[in-house]
Each structure stands twice: as C-alpha cells, then as structure tokens.
PDB file of C-alpha atoms in Angstrom:
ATOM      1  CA  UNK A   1      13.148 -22.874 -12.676  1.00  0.00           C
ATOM      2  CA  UNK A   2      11.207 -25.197 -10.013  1.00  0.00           C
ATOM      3  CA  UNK A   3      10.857 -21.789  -7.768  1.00  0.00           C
ATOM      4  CA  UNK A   4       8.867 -20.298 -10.311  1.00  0.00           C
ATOM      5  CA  UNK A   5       6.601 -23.166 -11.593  1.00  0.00           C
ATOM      6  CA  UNK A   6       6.083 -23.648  -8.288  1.00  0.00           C
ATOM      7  CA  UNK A   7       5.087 -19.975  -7.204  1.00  0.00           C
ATOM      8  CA  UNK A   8       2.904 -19.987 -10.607  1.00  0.00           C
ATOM      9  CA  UNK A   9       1.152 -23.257  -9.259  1.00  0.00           C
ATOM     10  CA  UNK A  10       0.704 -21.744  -5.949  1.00  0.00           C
ATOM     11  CA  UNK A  11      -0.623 -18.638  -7.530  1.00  0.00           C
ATOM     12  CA  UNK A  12      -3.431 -20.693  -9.099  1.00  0.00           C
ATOM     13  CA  UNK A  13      -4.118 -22.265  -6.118  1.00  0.00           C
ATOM     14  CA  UNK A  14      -4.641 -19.558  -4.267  1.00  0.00           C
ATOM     15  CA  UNK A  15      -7.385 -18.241  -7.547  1.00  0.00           C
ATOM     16  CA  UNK A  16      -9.189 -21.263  -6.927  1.00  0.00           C
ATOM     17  CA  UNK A  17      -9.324 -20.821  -3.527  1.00  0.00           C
ATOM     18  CA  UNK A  18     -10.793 -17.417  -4.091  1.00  0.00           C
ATOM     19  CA  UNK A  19     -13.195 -18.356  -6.529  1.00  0.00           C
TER      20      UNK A  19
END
C-alpha cells in the first residue's frame, strides 16, 4: 500500500516538475 501512495506522490511530482 506505501509502494503505491508513494509511486502516486512521485507521479505528481514529476507533473509539477513538468509544468
């Protein structure tokens, strides 16, 4: 369960980076 919130925070991370 902590793998995937993690990989989902990462994920927005990543977004925000972009953006």
């Amino acid at each position: 369960m902590v793998a995937c919130y993690s990989s989902i925070f990462s994920l927005l991370v990543f977004l925000l980076c972009f953006f």
